[in-house]
PDB file of C-alpha atoms and ligand atoms in Angstrom:
ATOM      1  CA  MET A   1      64.059 122.651  78.430  1.00  0.00           C
ATOM      2  CA  SER A   2      67.720 122.071  77.690  1.00  0.00           C
ATOM      3  CA  LEU A   3      69.616 120.144  75.274  1.00  0.00           C
ATOM      4  CA  ASP A   4      71.228 116.945  76.266  1.00  0.00           C
ATOM      5  CA  TRP A   5      74.453 117.027  74.225  1.00  0.00           C
ATOM      6  CA  ASP A   6      75.616 113.580  75.396  1.00  0.00           C
ATOM      7  CA  ALA A   7      72.575 112.158  73.338  1.00  0.00           C
ATOM      8  CA  VAL A   8      73.520 114.143  70.160  1.00  0.00           C
ATOM      9  CA  ARG A   9      76.192 112.317  67.888  1.00  0.00           C
ATOM     10  CA  PHE A  10      75.441 114.301  64.456  1.00  0.00           C
ATOM     11  CA  VAL A  11      74.555 117.779  63.956  1.00  0.00           C
ATOM     12  CA  VAL A  12      72.948 118.958  60.583  1.00  0.00           C
ATOM     13  CA  PHE A  13      72.791 122.797  59.723  1.00  0.00           C
ATOM     14  CA  ASP A  14      70.534 124.469  57.459  1.00  0.00           C
ATOM     15  CA  VAL A  15      72.503 127.324  55.626  1.00  0.00           C
ATOM     16  CA  ASP A  16      70.537 130.348  54.595  1.00  0.00           C
ATOM     17  CA  GLY A  17      69.274 132.346  57.640  1.00  0.00           C
ATOM     18  CA  THR A  18      70.930 129.986  59.950  1.00  0.00           C
ATOM     19  CA  LEU A  19      74.683 130.215  59.307  1.00  0.00           C
ATOM     20  CA  TYR A  20      74.489 133.786  58.095  1.00  0.00           C
ATOM     21  CA  ARG A  21      72.359 136.731  58.165  1.00  0.00           C
ATOM     22  CA  GLN A  22      69.819 136.406  55.327  1.00  0.00           C
ATOM     23  CA  ARG A  23      68.351 139.799  55.628  1.00  0.00           C
ATOM     24  CA  ARG A  24      71.531 141.592  55.152  1.00  0.00           C
ATOM     25  CA  LEU A  25      72.474 139.544  52.073  1.00  0.00           C
ATOM     26  CA  ARG A  26      69.033 140.049  50.664  1.00  0.00           C
ATOM     27  CA  PHE A  27      69.391 143.580  51.119  1.00  0.00           C
ATOM     28  CA  ARG A  28      72.626 143.927  49.479  1.00  0.00           C
ATOM     29  CA  MET A  29      71.437 141.756  46.528  1.00  0.00           C
ATOM     30  CA  ALA A  30      68.289 143.667  46.101  1.00  0.00           C
ATOM     31  CA  ARG A  31      70.648 146.911  45.788  1.00  0.00           C
ATOM     32  CA  ASP A  32      72.703 145.226  43.169  1.00  0.00           C
ATOM     33  CA  ILE A  33      69.610 143.785  41.180  1.00  0.00           C
ATOM     34  CA  LEU A  34      67.977 147.257  41.307  1.00  0.00           C
ATOM     35  CA  LEU A  35      71.243 148.827  40.032  1.00  0.00           C
ATOM     36  CA  HIS A  36      71.447 146.454  37.230  1.00  0.00           C
ATOM     37  CA  ALA A  37      67.840 146.916  36.358  1.00  0.00           C
ATOM     38  CA  LEU A  38      68.433 150.764  36.127  1.00  0.00           C
ATOM     39  CA  LEU A  39      71.817 150.433  34.145  1.00  0.00           C
ATOM     40  CA  LYS A  40      70.754 147.949  31.670  1.00  0.00           C
ATOM     41  CA  ARG A  41      67.129 149.025  31.563  1.00  0.00           C
ATOM     42  CA  ASP A  42      66.350 145.293  32.413  1.00  0.00           C
ATOM     43  CA  LEU A  43      63.409 144.578  34.585  1.00  0.00           C
ATOM     44  CA  ASN A  44      63.260 140.840  33.343  1.00  0.00           C
ATOM     45  CA  VAL A  45      65.891 139.917  36.030  1.00  0.00           C
ATOM     46  CA  ILE A  46      63.692 141.216  38.784  1.00  0.00           C
ATOM     47  CA  ALA A  47      60.507 139.566  37.512  1.00  0.00           C
ATOM     48  CA  VAL A  48      62.253 136.253  36.949  1.00  0.00           C
ATOM     49  CA  LEU A  49      63.701 136.118  40.483  1.00  0.00           C
ATOM     50  CA  ALA A  50      60.509 137.306  42.317  1.00  0.00           C
ATOM     51  CA  ARG A  51      58.570 134.643  40.350  1.00  0.00           C
ATOM     52  CA  TYR A  52      61.210 131.860  40.664  1.00  0.00           C
ATOM     53  CA  ARG A  53      61.331 132.411  44.557  1.00  0.00           C
ATOM     54  CA  ARG A  54      57.515 132.413  44.934  1.00  0.00           C
ATOM     55  CA  ILE A  55      57.168 129.146  42.907  1.00  0.00           C
ATOM     56  CA  ARG A  56      60.113 127.598  44.933  1.00  0.00           C
ATOM     57  CA  GLU A  57      58.566 128.751  48.207  1.00  0.00           C
ATOM     58  CA  ARG A  58      55.248 127.050  47.191  1.00  0.00           C
ATOM     59  CA  MET A  59      56.982 123.917  46.259  1.00  0.00           C
ATOM     60  CA  GLY A  60      58.696 123.747  49.688  1.00  0.00           C
ATOM     61  CA  ASP A  61      55.276 124.140  51.322  1.00  0.00           C
ATOM     62  CA  GLU A  62      54.304 120.952  49.304  1.00  0.00           C
ATOM     63  CA  ALA A  63      57.572 119.279  50.147  1.00  0.00           C
ATOM     64  CA  ALA A  64      57.960 118.688  46.452  1.00  0.00           C
ATOM     65  CA  ILE A  65      59.963 116.028  44.853  1.00  0.00           C
ATOM     66  CA  ASP A  66      61.786 116.155  41.453  1.00  0.00           C
ATOM     67  CA  PHE A  67      61.016 119.939  41.743  1.00  0.00           C
ATOM     68  CA  GLU A  68      63.839 121.577  39.585  1.00  0.00           C
ATOM     69  CA  PRO A  69      62.635 120.958  36.009  1.00  0.00           C
ATOM     70  CA  ALA A  70      59.089 122.180  37.048  1.00  0.00           C
ATOM     71  CA  LEU A  71      60.457 125.215  38.885  1.00  0.00           C
ATOM     72  CA  ILE A  72      62.357 126.213  35.807  1.00  0.00           C
ATOM     73  CA  ALA A  73      59.464 125.562  33.430  1.00  0.00           C
ATOM     74  CA  GLN A  74      56.930 127.392  35.395  1.00  0.00           C
ATOM     75  CA  THR A  75      59.187 130.330  36.003  1.00  0.00           C
ATOM     76  CA  ALA A  76      59.900 130.603  32.365  1.00  0.00           C
ATOM     77  CA  ALA A  77      56.202 130.311  31.194  1.00  0.00           C
ATOM     78  CA  ALA A  78      55.111 132.965  33.872  1.00  0.00           C
ATOM     79  CA  THR A  79      57.821 135.453  32.711  1.00  0.00           C
ATOM     80  CA  ALA A  80      57.934 134.798  29.036  1.00  0.00           C
ATOM     81  CA  ASN A  81      61.670 133.608  29.290  1.00  0.00           C
ATOM     82  CA  SER A  82      63.145 130.342  27.798  1.00  0.00           C
ATOM     83  CA  PRO A  83      64.301 127.795  30.547  1.00  0.00           C
ATOM     84  CA  ASP A  84      67.862 128.420  29.571  1.00  0.00           C
ATOM     85  CA  ALA A  85      67.255 132.244  30.294  1.00  0.00           C
ATOM     86  CA  VAL A  86      65.828 131.479  33.871  1.00  0.00           C
ATOM     87  CA  ARG A  87      68.624 128.937  34.448  1.00  0.00           C
ATOM     88  CA  ALA A  88      71.078 131.635  33.607  1.00  0.00           C
ATOM     89  CA  ILE A  89      69.600 134.402  35.764  1.00  0.00           C
ATOM     90  CA  VAL A  90      69.211 132.038  38.728  1.00  0.00           C
ATOM     91  CA  SER A  91      72.935 130.847  38.570  1.00  0.00           C
ATOM     92  CA  GLU A  92      74.027 134.364  38.150  1.00  0.00           C
ATOM     93  CA  TRP A  93      71.940 136.252  40.776  1.00  0.00           C
ATOM     94  CA  ILE A  94      70.992 133.505  43.366  1.00  0.00           C
ATOM     95  CA  GLU A  95      74.198 131.279  43.144  1.00  0.00           C
ATOM     96  CA  ARG A  96      77.101 133.332  42.106  1.00  0.00           C
ATOM     97  CA  ARG A  97      76.753 136.944  43.002  1.00  0.00           C
ATOM     98  CA  PRO A  98      75.904 136.555  46.642  1.00  0.00           C
ATOM     99  CA  LEU A  99      79.000 134.565  47.202  1.00  0.00           C
ATOM    100  CA  GLY A 100      81.131 137.666  47.510  1.00  0.00           C
ATOM    101  CA  TYR A 101      78.875 139.113  50.310  1.00  0.00           C
ATOM    102  CA  LEU A 102      78.528 136.013  52.406  1.00  0.00           C
ATOM    103  CA  ALA A 103      81.621 136.224  54.572  1.00  0.00           C
ATOM    104  CA  ALA A 104      80.471 139.648  55.882  1.00  0.00           C
ATOM    105  CA  CYS A 105      77.149 138.189  56.948  1.00  0.00           C
ATOM    106  CA  LEU A 106      78.323 135.093  58.765  1.00  0.00           C
ATOM    107  CA  TYR A 107      76.715 134.942  62.308  1.00  0.00           C
ATOM    108  CA  PRO A 108      79.187 135.257  65.231  1.00  0.00           C
ATOM    109  CA  GLY A 109      80.084 132.080  66.850  1.00  0.00           C
ATOM    110  CA  VAL A 110      79.296 129.742  63.947  1.00  0.00           C
ATOM    111  CA  THR A 111      83.239 129.099  63.233  1.00  0.00           C
ATOM    112  CA  GLN A 112      83.699 128.450  66.874  1.00  0.00           C
ATOM    113  CA  LEU A 113      80.695 126.030  67.053  1.00  0.00           C
ATOM    114  CA  PHE A 114      81.913 124.075  64.005  1.00  0.00           C
ATOM    115  CA  ALA A 115      85.381 123.804  65.608  1.00  0.00           C
ATOM    116  CA  GLY A 116      84.016 122.602  68.952  1.00  0.00           C
ATOM    117  CA  LEU A 117      81.604 120.043  67.198  1.00  0.00           C
ATOM    118  CA  ARG A 118      84.747 118.598  65.316  1.00  0.00           C
ATOM    119  CA  GLN A 119      86.767 118.536  68.335  1.00  0.00           C
ATOM    120  CA  SER A 120      84.071 116.698  70.250  1.00  0.00           C
ATOM    121  CA  GLY A 121      84.001 113.944  67.540  1.00  0.00           C
ATOM    122  CA  ARG A 122      80.564 114.974  66.131  1.00  0.00           C
ATOM    123  CA  PRO A 123      80.287 115.066  62.352  1.00  0.00           C
ATOM    124  CA  ILE A 124      78.664 118.043  60.684  1.00  0.00           C
ATOM    125  CA  GLY A 125      76.058 117.731  58.169  1.00  0.00           C
ATOM    126  CA  ILE A 126      74.611 120.401  55.855  1.00  0.00           C
ATOM    127  CA  LEU A 127      71.164 120.002  54.330  1.00  0.00           C
ATOM    128  CA  SER A 128      70.094 123.098  52.239  1.00  0.00           C
ATOM    129  CA  ASP A 129      67.547 123.784  49.643  1.00  0.00           C
ATOM    130  CA  TYR A 130      69.753 125.788  47.734  1.00  0.00           C
ATOM    131  CA  PRO A 131      73.393 124.858  46.564  1.00  0.00           C
ATOM    132  CA  ALA A 132      75.547 124.875  49.535  1.00  0.00           C
ATOM    133  CA  GLN A 133      79.176 123.960  48.842  1.00  0.00           C
ATOM    134  CA  ALA A 134      80.242 127.293  47.348  1.00  0.00           C
ATOM    135  CA  LYS A 135      78.483 129.166  50.149  1.00  0.00           C
ATOM    136  CA  LEU A 136      80.467 127.252  52.856  1.00  0.00           C
ATOM    137  CA  GLU A 137      83.581 127.862  50.939  1.00  0.00           C
ATOM    138  CA  ALA A 138      82.834 131.507  50.938  1.00  0.00           C
ATOM    139  CA  LEU A 139      81.824 131.577  54.592  1.00  0.00           C
ATOM    140  CA  GLY A 140      85.217 129.612  55.538  1.00  0.00           C
ATOM    141  CA  LEU A 141      83.442 126.529  56.824  1.00  0.00           C
ATOM    142  CA  THR A 142      83.768 122.796  56.035  1.00  0.00           C
ATOM    143  CA  ALA A 143      81.291 120.125  56.748  1.00  0.00           C
ATOM    144  CA  ASP A 144      81.622 116.283  56.616  1.00  0.00           C
ATOM    145  CA  HIS A 145      78.422 115.759  54.563  1.00  0.00           C
ATOM    146  CA  VAL A 146      76.784 118.222  52.276  1.00  0.00           C
ATOM    147  CA  VAL A 147      73.412 117.719  50.794  1.00  0.00           C
ATOM    148  CA  PHE A 148      71.596 120.065  48.407  1.00  0.00           C
ATOM    149  CA  ALA A 149      67.826 119.850  47.435  1.00  0.00           C
ATOM    150  CA  GLY A 150      68.846 119.337  43.833  1.00  0.00           C
ATOM    151  CA  ASP A 151      71.461 116.661  44.370  1.00  0.00           C
ATOM    152  CA  GLU A 152      70.975 113.590  42.092  1.00  0.00           C
ATOM    153  CA  GLY A 153      68.927 111.023  44.251  1.00  0.00           C
ATOM    154  CA  ILE A 154      67.620 113.682  46.632  1.00  0.00           C
ATOM    155  CA  GLU A 155      65.709 116.208  44.469  1.00  0.00           C
ATOM    156  CA  SER A 156      63.307 117.124  47.204  1.00  0.00           C
ATOM    157  CA  LEU A 157      62.821 120.202  49.195  1.00  0.00           C
ATOM    158  CA  LYS A 158      62.439 120.436  52.920  1.00  0.00           C
ATOM    159  CA  PRO A 159      60.465 119.185  54.792  1.00  0.00           C
ATOM    160  CA  HIS A 160      60.396 116.246  52.425  1.00  0.00           C
ATOM    161  CA  PRO A 161      62.654 113.694  54.585  1.00  0.00           C
ATOM    162  CA  ARG A 162      64.792 112.414  51.813  1.00  0.00           C
ATOM    163  CA  GLY A 163      67.757 114.454  52.289  1.00  0.00           C
ATOM    164  CA  LEU A 164      67.941 114.205  55.918  1.00  0.00           C
ATOM    165  CA  GLU A 165      67.422 110.557  55.947  1.00  0.00           C
ATOM    166  CA  PHE A 166      70.257 110.215  53.571  1.00  0.00           C
ATOM    167  CA  LEU A 167      72.477 112.216  55.814  1.00  0.00           C
ATOM    168  CA  ILE A 168      71.644 109.988  58.772  1.00  0.00           C
ATOM    169  CA  ALA A 169      72.308 106.838  56.794  1.00  0.00           C
ATOM    170  CA  ALA A 170      75.493 108.087  55.532  1.00  0.00           C
ATOM    171  CA  VAL A 171      76.777 108.935  59.043  1.00  0.00           C
ATOM    172  CA  GLY A 172      75.285 105.701  60.494  1.00  0.00           C
ATOM    173  CA  VAL A 173      73.574 107.204  63.507  1.00  0.00           C
ATOM    174  CA  LYS A 174      70.082 106.763  64.751  1.00  0.00           C
ATOM    175  CA  PRO A 175      67.532 109.466  63.909  1.00  0.00           C
ATOM    176  CA  HIS A 176      67.022 110.555  67.585  1.00  0.00           C
ATOM    177  CA  GLN A 177      70.907 111.041  67.972  1.00  0.00           C
ATOM    178  CA  THR A 178      70.714 113.678  65.114  1.00  0.00           C
ATOM    179  CA  LEU A 179      70.278 117.350  65.775  1.00  0.00           C
ATOM    180  CA  VAL A 180      68.908 119.755  62.949  1.00  0.00           C
ATOM    181  CA  ILE A 181      69.768 123.293  63.497  1.00  0.00           C
ATOM    182  CA  GLY A 182      67.694 125.710  61.272  1.00  0.00           C
ATOM    183  CA  ASP A 183      65.928 128.960  61.205  1.00  0.00           C
ATOM    184  CA  ARG A 184      62.390 127.722  59.994  1.00  0.00           C
ATOM    185  CA  VAL A 185      60.066 125.508  61.967  1.00  0.00           C
ATOM    186  CA  ASP A 186      58.137 124.839  58.572  1.00  0.00           C
ATOM    187  CA  ARG A 187      61.123 123.572  56.873  1.00  0.00           C
ATOM    188  CA  ASP A 188      63.999 122.652  59.286  1.00  0.00           C
ATOM    189  CA  GLY A 189      61.726 121.740  62.226  1.00  0.00           C
ATOM    190  CA  LEU A 190      59.431 119.779  60.403  1.00  0.00           C
ATOM    191  CA  VAL A 191      61.833 117.723  58.484  1.00  0.00           C
ATOM    192  CA  ALA A 192      63.579 116.894  61.873  1.00  0.00           C
ATOM    193  CA  ARG A 193      60.181 115.865  63.397  1.00  0.00           C
ATOM    194  CA  ARG A 194      59.189 113.690  60.298  1.00  0.00           C
ATOM    195  CA  VAL A 195      62.461 111.623  60.534  1.00  0.00           C
ATOM    196  CA  GLY A 196      62.438 111.476  64.358  1.00  0.00           C
ATOM    197  CA  ALA A 197      65.476 113.881  64.882  1.00  0.00           C
ATOM    198  CA  GLN A 198      65.883 116.465  67.409  1.00  0.00           C
ATOM    199  CA  ALA A 199      65.475 120.139  66.206  1.00  0.00           C
ATOM    200  CA  LEU A 200      66.829 123.490  67.439  1.00  0.00           C
ATOM    201  CA  ILE A 201      65.492 126.698  65.876  1.00  0.00           C
ATOM    202  CA  ARG A 202      67.264 130.049  65.731  1.00  0.00           C
ATOM    203  CA  SER A 203      64.758 132.668  66.556  1.00  0.00           C
ATOM    204  CA  SER A 204      65.002 135.725  68.806  1.00  0.00           C
ATOM    205  CA  SER A 205      61.744 134.861  70.377  1.00  0.00           C
ATOM    206  CA  SER A 206      60.461 131.543  71.850  1.00  0.00           C
ATOM    207  CA  ILE A 207      58.300 129.426  69.549  1.00  0.00           C
ATOM    208  CA  ASP A 208      55.593 127.268  71.285  1.00  0.00           C
ATOM    209  CA  GLY A 209      56.434 123.588  71.024  1.00  0.00           C
ATOM    210  CA  TRP A 210      60.043 124.110  69.716  1.00  0.00           C
ATOM    211  CA  GLN A 211      63.408 124.480  71.338  1.00  0.00           C
ATOM    212  CA  THR A 212      64.959 127.858  70.249  1.00  0.00           C
ATOM    213  CA  PHE A 213      68.113 129.863  70.611  1.00  0.00           C
ATOM    214  CA  ALA A 214      69.014 133.274  69.692  1.00  0.00           C
ATOM    215  CA  ARG A 215      72.572 133.255  69.196  1.00  0.00           C
ATOM    216  CA  PHE A 216      75.499 130.813  68.656  1.00  0.00           C
ATOM    217  CA  ASP A 217      77.242 132.108  71.685  1.00  0.00           C
ATOM    218  CA  ASP A 218      74.138 131.148  73.687  1.00  0.00           C
ATOM    219  CA  ALA A 219      74.974 129.141  76.947  1.00  0.00           C
ATOM    220  CA  LEU A 220      73.071 126.208  75.168  1.00  0.00           C
ATOM    221  CA  PHE A 221      76.259 125.662  72.867  1.00  0.00           C
ATOM    222  CA  LEU A 222      78.826 125.906  75.862  1.00  0.00           C
ATOM    223  CA  PRO A 223      79.070 122.125  76.278  1.00  0.00           C
ATOM    224  CA  VAL A 224      80.391 121.556  72.759  1.00  0.00           C
ATOM    225  CA  LEU A 225      82.396 124.726  72.342  1.00  0.00           C
ATOM    226  CA  ALA A 226      86.077 124.124  71.510  1.00  0.00           C
ATOM    227  CA  ARG A 227      88.581 124.350  74.545  1.00  0.00           C
ATOM    228  CA  SER A 228      91.447 126.705  73.738  1.00  0.00           C
TER     229      SER A 228
HETATM  230 MG1   MG B   1      67.026 128.634  56.281  1.00  0.00          MG
END
């Protein structure tokens, strides 16, 4: 199975775990959070983040819409925090602090692939369940259309199709001319399939029924890499 790049006019990327090594980032953040908990004698941050992630993951499994108020409220109730306190912890530890580590976690070949796609005239879209603009800047990447699950009018988690449908409409291509590149079959793969787009899943091992790739310097991408 190989990819027919001539049939691809728009490429949509997931961010976390697709453009950068999520495990490396998670490790560094876990170290920082632990250090914070020890120094400030504050275990609340750990409890809030763990619960927030678990509820968010469950909402993704349900392809939830209008998820954010419920996510904050449920995390707050489960950890005996105010919604404002939860929002502050999420914004600090999930959105702001990881930015400084991102560049060191960027996967090899991403920058070249973005340049190649741009050179070949294919617009680049981003579809992320977490805020993506600041992360892209930290990674030194630019995209033509960036959609985050919490954006007004989107407010849905993958694999809900709303975000991808919005991107495809914004670019004005057909769903089957769109390629979604992600790291999770149950999110990125499924959203592509629901909308009628193609999917390419980053994975070191093959996954039955899905086209996968291990690295961005894979031969698969050669046809769209920038000529120097
Ligand atoms: Mg991902």
